[in-house]
Short mmCIF file of C-alpha atoms in Angstrom, two decimals:
data_model
loop_
_atom_site.label_atom_id
_atom_site.label_comp_id
_atom_site.label_asym_id
_atom_site.label_seq_id
_atom_site.Cartn_x
_atom_site.Cartn_y
_atom_site.Cartn_z
CA MET I 1 86.47 80.67 95.53
CA SER I 2 87.09 77.66 93.76
CA ILE I 3 87.61 74.12 95.61
CA LYS I 4 87.90 72.31 92.84
CA HIS I 5 91.37 73.97 91.33
CA SER I 6 92.41 74.29 94.80
CA LEU I 7 92.52 70.08 95.03
CA LEU I 8 94.09 69.45 92.10
CA VAL I 9 96.75 72.39 92.98
CA MET I 10 97.44 70.17 96.12
CA LEU I 11 96.85 66.97 93.79
CA GLN I 12 100.11 68.37 91.89
CA GLN I 13 102.53 67.72 94.49
CA GLN I 14 102.03 63.90 95.45
CA GLN I 15 99.00 61.51 95.91
CA ARG I 16 96.59 62.87 98.35
CA TYR I 17 92.95 61.52 100.75
CA GLY I 18 90.24 63.80 100.92
CA PHE I 19 91.01 64.76 104.95
CA GLU I 20 94.56 65.82 104.53
CA LEU I 21 93.45 67.91 101.24
CA ARG I 22 91.50 69.79 103.76
CA GLU I 23 94.42 70.16 106.45
CA GLU I 24 96.66 71.38 103.45
CA PHE I 25 94.02 73.56 102.12
CA GLU I 26 93.38 75.36 105.73
CA ARG I 27 97.24 75.24 106.78
CA SER I 28 97.72 77.04 103.04
CA THR I 29 95.05 79.90 103.90
CA GLY I 30 95.30 79.69 107.76
CA ALA I 31 91.72 77.99 107.87
CA THR I 32 90.78 81.74 106.87
CA TRP I 33 88.11 79.41 104.53
CA PRO I 34 87.62 76.47 106.43
CA LEU I 35 86.54 73.51 104.21
CA ASN I 36 83.36 70.66 104.87
CA ILE I 37 85.12 67.41 104.58
CA GLY I 38 82.10 66.99 102.80
CA GLN I 39 82.77 69.35 100.22
CA VAL I 40 85.99 67.84 99.81
CA TYR I 41 84.69 64.62 99.08
CA THR I 42 81.37 66.18 96.92
CA THR I 43 84.52 67.69 94.68
CA LEU I 44 86.61 64.73 94.82
CA ASP I 45 83.35 62.28 93.13
CA ARG I 46 83.18 65.68 90.03
CA LEU I 47 86.94 65.43 89.33
CA GLU I 48 86.66 61.77 89.63
CA ARG I 49 83.56 62.28 87.31
CA ASP I 50 85.11 64.44 84.52
CA GLY I 51 87.90 62.74 84.17
CA LEU I 52 91.23 65.12 86.11
CA VAL I 53 92.11 63.22 89.23
CA LYS I 54 91.60 59.31 89.80
CA ASP I 55 91.06 56.64 92.86
CA MET I 56 93.84 55.20 93.75
CA GLY I 57 92.48 52.53 96.52
CA THR I 58 92.65 52.87 100.05
CA ASP I 59 94.82 52.13 102.13
CA GLU I 60 95.33 50.08 105.37
CA ALA I 61 93.64 52.54 107.33
CA GLY I 62 91.32 52.65 104.70
CA HIS I 63 92.21 56.67 103.61
CA ARG I 64 91.26 56.85 99.87
CA TYR I 65 93.91 58.12 98.14
CA TYR I 66 93.46 60.75 94.57
CA GLU I 67 96.15 60.96 91.91
CA ILE I 68 95.98 63.75 89.92
CA THR I 69 95.44 62.91 85.75
CA ASP I 70 98.03 63.98 82.78
CA THR I 71 93.87 66.75 82.17
CA GLY I 72 93.76 67.80 85.55
CA CYS I 73 97.31 69.39 85.45
CA GLN I 74 96.59 71.22 82.49
CA GLU I 75 93.67 72.04 83.83
CA ALA I 76 95.77 73.17 86.85
CA ARG I 77 98.07 75.43 85.00
CA ASP I 78 95.21 76.97 83.13
CA TRP I 79 94.06 78.39 86.62
CA PHE I 80 97.39 80.14 87.02
CA ASN I 81 97.38 81.04 83.85
CA THR I 82 93.98 82.72 83.36
CA PRO I 83 93.21 85.69 85.80
CA VAL I 84 90.19 85.70 88.35
CA ALA I 85 87.36 86.81 86.55
CA PRO I 86 85.98 90.14 87.20
CA SER I 87 82.38 88.60 87.03
CA THR I 88 79.20 90.68 88.80
CA PRO I 89 79.95 92.22 91.27
CA PRO I 90 79.19 90.28 95.13
CA ARG I 91 76.66 92.31 96.97
CA ASN I 92 78.45 94.98 99.30
CA GLU I 93 76.40 95.37 101.92
CA LEU I 94 78.33 98.22 103.38
CA ALA I 95 78.22 100.18 99.36
CA ILE I 96 74.46 99.62 100.16
CA LYS I 97 73.51 100.52 103.31
CA LEU I 98 75.49 103.98 102.24
CA ALA I 99 73.42 104.58 99.02
CA LEU I 100 69.80 103.83 101.06
CA ALA I 101 70.93 106.57 103.76
CA LEU I 102 71.92 108.54 101.05
CA SER I 103 68.53 108.52 99.70
CA THR I 104 66.53 108.32 103.00
CA PRO I 105 65.29 111.06 105.39
CA GLY I 106 66.41 110.98 108.80
CA VAL I 107 69.22 108.74 108.35
CA ASP I 108 72.57 110.49 109.59
CA THR I 109 74.53 109.22 106.61
CA GLY I 110 77.85 110.60 108.69
CA ALA I 111 77.06 108.33 111.61
CA VAL I 112 77.05 105.50 109.64
CA ILE I 113 80.04 106.07 108.01
CA GLN I 114 81.57 106.30 110.82
CA THR I 115 80.54 103.46 113.23
CA GLN I 116 81.27 101.62 110.03
CA ARG I 117 85.05 103.48 110.12
CA LEU I 118 85.69 102.22 114.34
CA ALA I 119 84.83 98.53 113.28
CA THR I 120 86.45 97.81 110.54
CA ILE I 121 89.80 99.47 112.12
CA GLN I 122 89.20 97.04 114.58
CA THR I 123 89.16 94.06 112.72
CA MET I 124 92.60 96.07 110.99
CA GLN I 125 94.53 96.68 113.94
CA GLY I 126 92.72 92.50 114.89
CA TYR I 127 94.51 91.45 111.73
CA VAL I 128 97.80 92.75 112.33
CA ARG I 129 98.05 91.81 115.54
CA ALA I 130 97.50 88.53 114.48
CA ARG I 131 100.58 89.07 111.85
CA ARG I 132 102.44 90.05 114.87
CA GLU I 133 101.75 86.59 116.59
CA ALA I 134 102.43 84.49 114.08
CA ASP I 135 106.08 86.73 112.82
CA ARG I 136 107.17 86.14 116.97
CA GLU I 137 105.66 81.84 116.55
CA ASN I 138 108.41 82.52 112.91
CA LYS I 139 105.10 81.96 110.96
CA ALA I 140 105.70 84.39 108.77
CA GLU I 141 108.15 81.34 106.89
CA ASP I 142 104.57 80.51 106.32
CA LEU I 143 104.42 82.42 103.24
CA SER I 144 101.21 81.49 101.97
CA TRP I 145 99.52 82.09 104.97
CA ARG I 146 101.15 85.67 105.24
CA PHE I 147 99.98 86.07 101.63
CA VAL I 148 96.86 85.53 102.46
CA LEU I 149 96.57 87.67 105.71
CA GLU I 150 97.42 90.15 104.21
CA SER I 151 94.82 90.50 101.87
CA LEU I 152 93.05 90.75 104.17
CA ILE I 153 94.77 93.52 105.75
CA TYR I 154 94.79 95.54 101.75
CA SER I 155 91.44 95.13 101.79
CA ALA I 156 89.81 96.31 104.89
CA GLU I 157 92.13 99.54 103.93
CA ALA I 158 90.63 99.99 100.23
CA GLU I 159 87.09 100.01 102.73
CA LEU I 160 88.23 102.69 105.09
CA LYS I 161 89.85 104.66 102.15
CA TRP I 162 86.58 103.94 100.14
CA LEU I 163 84.30 105.68 103.50
CA ASP I 164 87.00 108.74 103.75
CA HIS I 165 86.63 110.02 99.96
CA CYS I 166 82.73 109.37 100.39
CA GLU I 167 82.19 111.69 103.47
CA ALA I 168 84.71 114.33 101.51
CA LYS I 169 82.19 114.00 98.92
CA MET I 170 79.60 114.19 100.55
CA SER I 171 81.22 117.57 102.45
CA SER I 172 81.89 118.76 99.51
CA MET I 173 78.71 118.71 98.00
CA ALA I 174 77.30 120.25 101.32
CA ARG I 175 79.97 123.14 100.77
CA ALA I 176 78.54 123.54 97.10
CA SER I 177 75.04 123.07 98.18
CA ARG I 178 75.47 125.85 100.73
CA SER I 179 77.71 127.93 98.38
CA ASN I 180 74.55 128.46 96.01
CA ALA I 181 71.67 128.12 97.93
CA PRO I 182 70.32 132.33 97.85
CA ARG I 183 70.99 134.74 100.00
CA GLU I 184 67.66 136.26 101.53
CA THR I 185 63.97 134.84 100.39
CA THR I 186 62.19 137.64 98.27
CA PRO I 187 58.40 138.67 99.72
CA SER I 188 57.00 137.43 96.89
CA GLN I 189 58.79 134.15 97.34
CA PRO I 190 56.96 133.20 100.70
CA PRO I 191 60.21 130.92 102.12
CA THR I 192 58.79 126.59 101.27
CA GLN I 193 59.87 124.79 103.87
CA ALA I 194 63.56 123.50 103.01
CA LYS I 195 63.74 120.03 101.74
CA ARG I 196 66.77 118.62 104.18
CA THR I 197 68.83 116.88 101.99
CA ASN I 198 72.13 114.02 103.27
CA THR I 199 74.63 116.43 103.08
CA ALA I 200 73.25 118.96 105.04
CA THR I 201 71.98 116.44 107.87
CA LEU I 202 75.97 115.69 108.01
CA GLU I 203 76.62 118.37 108.46
CA GLU I 204 74.59 119.79 110.90
CA THR I 205 75.67 116.44 113.25
CA ARG I 206 79.21 118.04 113.38
CA MET A 1 99.99 101.62 133.60
CA ARG A 2 101.54 104.96 134.74
CA GLN A 3 99.73 107.67 132.56
CA ILE A 4 103.02 109.56 130.52
CA LEU A 5 100.83 111.92 128.22
CA GLU A 6 97.36 113.29 129.59
CA LEU A 7 95.56 116.42 127.68
CA ALA A 8 92.35 117.82 129.53
CA SER A 9 89.74 119.57 127.76
CA VAL A 10 92.98 121.19 125.79
CA THR A 11 91.37 124.01 122.80
CA LYS A 12 94.01 125.58 120.21
CA THR A 13 92.83 128.03 118.58
CA TYR A 14 94.69 130.85 116.35
CA GLY A 15 93.80 133.87 115.70
CA SER A 16 91.91 136.09 116.96
CA GLY A 17 88.25 138.45 116.54
CA ASP A 18 86.75 137.67 113.51
CA THR A 19 89.93 135.38 111.72
CA THR A 20 89.75 133.30 114.66
CA VAL A 21 90.44 128.80 113.86
CA ALA A 22 90.24 126.38 117.00
CA ALA A 23 92.32 123.94 115.74
CA LEU A 24 91.28 122.12 118.20
CA ARG A 25 87.75 121.85 120.38
CA ASP A 26 88.01 120.83 124.24
CA VAL A 27 90.20 117.58 123.59
CA SER A 28 90.59 114.85 126.59
CA PHE A 29 92.93 112.02 126.62
CA GLY A 30 95.71 110.72 128.04
CA VAL A 31 97.97 107.56 126.99
CA GLU A 32 100.07 104.96 129.31
CA ALA A 33 103.22 104.03 129.50
CA GLY A 34 103.72 100.73 126.68
CA GLU A 35 100.78 102.59 124.94
CA PHE A 36 100.85 102.79 121.42
CA VAL A 37 98.17 104.95 120.00
CA ALA A 38 97.50 106.43 116.98
CA VAL A 39 95.54 109.66 115.86
CA MET A 40 94.10 109.61 112.36
CA GLY A 41 91.53 112.10 109.98
CA PRO A 42 91.45 114.70 107.42
CA SER A 43 93.60 117.48 106.58
CA GLY A 44 93.12 120.19 108.79
CA SER A 45 91.20 118.07 111.44
CA GLY A 46 93.81 119.60 114.53
CA LYS A 47 95.98 116.43 113.77
CA SER A 48 99.25 118.22 113.82
CA SER A 49 97.96 121.21 116.81
CA LEU A 50 98.32 117.77 118.51
CA LEU A 51 100.75 116.08 118.32
CA ALA A 52 102.82 120.00 119.42
CA LEU A 53 100.60 120.47 122.23
CA ALA A 54 101.74 117.20 123.39
CA GLY A 55 105.16 117.49 122.77
CA GLY A 56 105.38 121.27 124.12
CA LEU A 57 106.27 122.92 120.67
CA ASP A 58 103.11 125.01 121.07
CA MET A 59 101.02 126.12 124.21
CA ALA A 60 97.34 125.36 124.66
CA SER A 61 94.63 128.58 124.54
CA HIS A 62 92.70 126.83 126.77
CA GLY A 63 92.52 122.87 128.95
CA GLU A 64 96.44 121.36 130.71
CA VAL A 65 98.46 118.96 128.52
CA TYR A 66 100.97 117.25 131.52
CA ILE A 67 103.70 114.99 130.85
CA GLN A 68 104.10 112.48 133.15
CA ASP A 69 102.30 115.19 135.03
CA THR A 70 104.12 117.72 134.88
CA PRO A 71 101.47 120.51 133.85
CA LEU A 72 103.27 122.01 130.70
CA SER A 73 102.26 125.10 131.34
CA SER A 74 103.66 125.64 134.84
CA LEU A 75 107.05 125.28 132.97
CA GLY A 76 108.80 128.30 131.71
CA LEU A 77 110.95 128.44 128.74
CA ALA A 78 114.13 126.46 129.80
CA GLU A 79 112.25 123.95 131.56
CA LEU A 80 110.09 122.85 129.49
CA ALA A 81 112.62 122.82 126.80
CA ARG A 82 114.35 120.08 129.88
CA ILE A 83 111.87 118.19 129.42
CA ARG A 84 111.12 118.11 125.21
CA ARG A 85 114.58 116.63 125.55
CA ARG A 86 114.79 113.79 128.48
CA ALA A 87 111.45 113.23 128.39
CA VAL A 88 109.93 113.19 124.46
CA GLY A 89 111.76 111.64 121.49
CA TYR A 90 110.13 112.85 117.87
CA VAL A 91 110.31 111.37 114.64
CA PHE A 92 109.13 113.39 111.15
CA GLN A 93 107.87 113.05 108.01
CA ASP A 94 111.11 114.12 106.52
CA PHE A 95 113.57 112.78 109.36
CA ASN A 96 115.01 116.52 109.69
CA LEU A 97 118.89 114.57 110.86
CA ILE A 98 121.80 117.10 110.07
CA PRO A 99 123.43 115.67 106.96
CA THR A 100 126.85 117.19 107.53
CA LEU A 101 126.72 114.60 110.76
CA THR A 102 126.88 110.75 110.52
CA ALA A 103 124.38 108.60 111.74
CA VAL A 104 125.71 107.75 115.29
CA GLU A 105 126.18 112.12 115.23
CA ASN A 106 122.44 112.44 114.53
CA ALA A 107 121.42 110.28 117.07
CA ALA A 108 124.08 111.77 119.42
CA LEU A 109 123.13 115.08 118.88
CA PRO A 110 120.03 115.21 122.30
CA LEU A 111 122.51 114.41 124.41
CA GLU A 112 125.13 116.64 123.45
CA LEU A 113 122.43 118.89 123.93
CA GLU A 114 121.93 118.08 127.65
CA GLY A 115 125.98 118.71 128.09
CA TRP A 116 127.02 115.02 127.73
CA LYS A 117 130.80 114.74 126.81
CA PRO A 118 130.33 113.36 123.09
CA SER A 119 132.44 109.86 123.53
CA LYS A 120 129.76 108.75 126.74
CA ALA A 121 126.70 110.08 124.21
CA HIS A 122 127.95 108.34 121.12
CA ARG A 123 128.65 105.22 122.89
CA VAL A 124 124.47 105.46 124.35
CA ALA A 125 123.82 106.31 120.36
CA ARG A 126 125.33 103.04 119.18
CA ASN A 127 123.11 101.95 121.45
CA ALA A 128 120.26 103.32 119.77
CA LEU A 129 121.27 103.14 117.12
CA ARG A 130 121.37 98.52 117.85
CA GLN A 131 117.59 98.92 119.11
CA VAL A 132 116.52 100.30 115.91
CA GLY A 133 118.80 98.00 113.53
CA ILE A 134 121.71 99.59 112.02
CA GLU A 135 124.35 100.07 113.87
CA HIS A 136 126.14 98.81 111.27
CA LEU A 137 125.77 102.50 109.80
CA ALA A 138 127.00 104.57 112.46
CA ASP A 139 129.76 105.62 110.70
CA ARG A 140 127.52 106.72 107.29
CA PHE A 141 126.75 110.32 106.39
CA MET A 142 123.04 110.93 105.81
CA ASP A 143 123.17 110.99 102.01
CA GLN A 144 124.79 107.64 102.46
CA LEU A 145 122.08 105.55 103.75
CA SER A 146 118.52 104.83 102.35
CA GLY A 147 115.24 106.44 103.21
CA GLY A 148 114.59 103.89 105.50
CA GLN A 149 117.52 103.67 107.48
CA GLN A 150 117.49 107.50 107.62
CA GLN A 151 114.23 107.17 109.19
CA ARG A 152 115.78 104.41 111.91
CA VAL A 153 118.58 107.44 112.66
CA ALA A 154 115.34 109.33 113.27
CA ILE A 155 114.68 106.46 115.89
CA ALA A 156 116.92 106.29 117.68
CA ARG A 157 117.36 109.88 117.84
CA ALA A 158 113.90 109.41 119.46
CA ILE A 159 114.79 106.82 121.59
CA ILE A 160 118.26 107.92 123.16
CA GLY A 161 118.08 108.61 126.36
CA GLU A 162 115.41 106.15 127.17
CA ARG A 163 112.36 108.87 126.64
CA SER A 164 108.93 107.94 127.63
CA LEU A 165 107.15 109.71 125.36
CA ILE A 166 108.01 109.12 121.24
CA LEU A 167 105.68 112.18 119.39
CA ALA A 168 105.19 110.71 115.55
CA ASP A 169 104.23 112.72 112.54
CA GLU A 170 103.53 110.62 109.07
CA PRO A 171 107.12 108.64 110.42
CA THR A 172 106.57 106.66 106.76
CA GLY A 173 105.10 108.82 104.78
CA ALA A 174 107.90 108.76 102.39
CA LEU A 175 109.12 105.10 102.49
CA ASP A 176 107.61 102.58 100.21
CA SER A 177 104.91 99.65 101.60
CA VAL A 178 108.46 96.90 103.42
CA THR A 179 109.94 99.77 105.15
CA GLY A 180 107.64 101.20 106.97
CA ASN A 181 106.60 98.06 108.42
CA GLY A 182 109.78 98.29 109.75
CA VAL A 183 109.23 101.46 110.94
CA LEU A 184 105.81 100.58 112.58
CA GLU A 185 107.79 97.67 114.17
CA VAL A 186 110.61 100.06 115.75
CA LEU A 187 107.90 102.05 117.30
CA ARG A 188 106.11 99.23 118.56
CA GLU A 189 108.54 97.96 120.08
CA ARG A 190 109.04 100.76 121.96
CA ALA A 191 106.10 100.55 123.32
CA ASP A 192 105.71 97.63 123.83
CA ALA A 193 109.27 97.95 126.14
CA GLY A 194 107.04 100.82 128.04
CA ALA A 195 107.32 104.16 125.47
CA ALA A 196 104.42 106.22 125.38
CA VAL A 197 103.87 106.14 121.82
CA VAL A 198 101.68 108.45 119.75
CA MET A 199 102.02 108.49 115.96
CA VAL A 200 99.95 110.86 113.15
CA THR A 201 98.58 108.88 110.50
CA HIS A 202 96.32 108.73 106.95
CA GLU A 203 97.42 105.72 106.21
CA PRO A 204 94.69 103.04 108.09
CA ARG A 205 96.84 100.45 106.99
CA HIS A 206 99.89 101.48 109.71
CA ALA A 207 96.74 103.39 112.15
CA ALA A 208 95.77 99.14 113.09
CA TRP A 209 99.43 98.55 114.58
CA ALA A 210 98.12 100.53 117.25
CA ASP A 211 96.02 99.67 120.61
CA ARG A 212 94.73 102.61 120.68
CA VAL A 213 93.11 105.09 116.99
CA VAL A 214 91.42 107.35 118.18
CA PHE A 215 90.14 109.58 115.05
CA LEU A 216 89.21 114.11 114.83
CA LYS A 217 87.54 115.94 113.00
CA ASP A 218 87.14 119.42 113.23
CA GLY A 219 89.60 119.82 116.35
CA ARG A 220 86.91 116.68 118.23
CA ILE A 221 87.66 113.54 119.56
CA VAL A 222 84.56 111.90 117.88
CA ASP A 223 85.81 107.49 118.32
CA GLN A 224 88.34 105.91 120.08
CA SER A 225 88.21 102.21 118.60
CA SER A 226 91.17 99.42 120.26
CA VAL A 227 92.14 96.22 120.44
CA GLN A 228 89.66 93.32 121.50
CA GLY A 229 89.13 89.93 122.32
CA ASP A 230 91.52 87.26 120.28
CA PRO A 231 92.45 88.80 116.57
CA ASN A 232 93.04 84.57 114.80
CA SER A 233 89.18 84.56 115.87
CA LEU A 234 88.90 87.59 113.53
CA LEU A 235 90.62 85.25 110.60
CA VAL A 236 87.70 82.99 110.35
CA THR A 237 84.79 83.12 107.80
CA GLY A 238 82.73 80.72 108.42
#
């Protein structure tokens, strides 16, 4: 998350002081990503050092106001005009967990998927309920907040669809594995202990 | 809360002998008045069979289905048809509306089948259309309505006569996301007004409108979720 650019964008509208910037940021994003006031002041110091904002002094109440510079305005415009770079994929604990479950004997990957599915749908139910409550309170007029909330809903949905995909893939592999298995063992080939795969484990637990 | 629908150890099989297929296996669950339940599961998991049994469109091979405490297996065909007309409303993915009838005539159909005078049935149907926000389209034919508007007519037909159980099979499947949300809003409002709503869907985003999500797999209920705690507590990630 770019605190630097978020602060610049809010300063484009008017001069503001640190606490006010934090309040405005949290109002716009529904307090989904709360900002530490220390982060705000540290970032403002850096922006001033880089010539992107100017310190306009303090008012009678002791609020130190900042104003965006022309360079800062250009930086904010560039931010909007540049897509968010898909840099290194963030570490996804769930993907790592499933990958390890598949390769770990004795772990029921199907159960791991279902446990996650249940938790994610419950989280999603909470998001949808929060959106409906906001609608009732007319918070829906605040489009910024609604966009943030719906981003969480769509992300949760993507995770659930990915879980469905993983489960379907495991089922089809288990079916293929069964259909390719030899029907009977010849006397010259004594039965060896069946290699227990995770897909087989999943099928057995159904 | 009063239980409107109950499935008690319900098994449904099709075919016989070696070709027997179990669509539902020993399924038990209930839905109370005012509750919105979504049913999810992969293709072939038994979702549509569950909905057909819940609405008395099909009968259980074993176990019992109760609607408002009435065991459906105890009813004759005429009584079963009556409970379907009076207590149960269906909403289908492809709407199942009659193209040669107007919106109000489609919505009024269940009451007219009950023997109501058309004028009275139409008055009540207009009220149902008002509840779903399309009273101004009452005199339009189906080809004069958008998909979302047609689905609202179908919901009006499903709720007319204050039916206590609404069963919806992929009701948003043919709609875009904004229109689909409008349909979900109507179903949610019906539940909030006291109806028991059961919706089959494969879309998690739509299932999340429900109070409870039931997961089916291979004809069995494998899990159930419900909304827990303060939803706003989910929105702060720290």
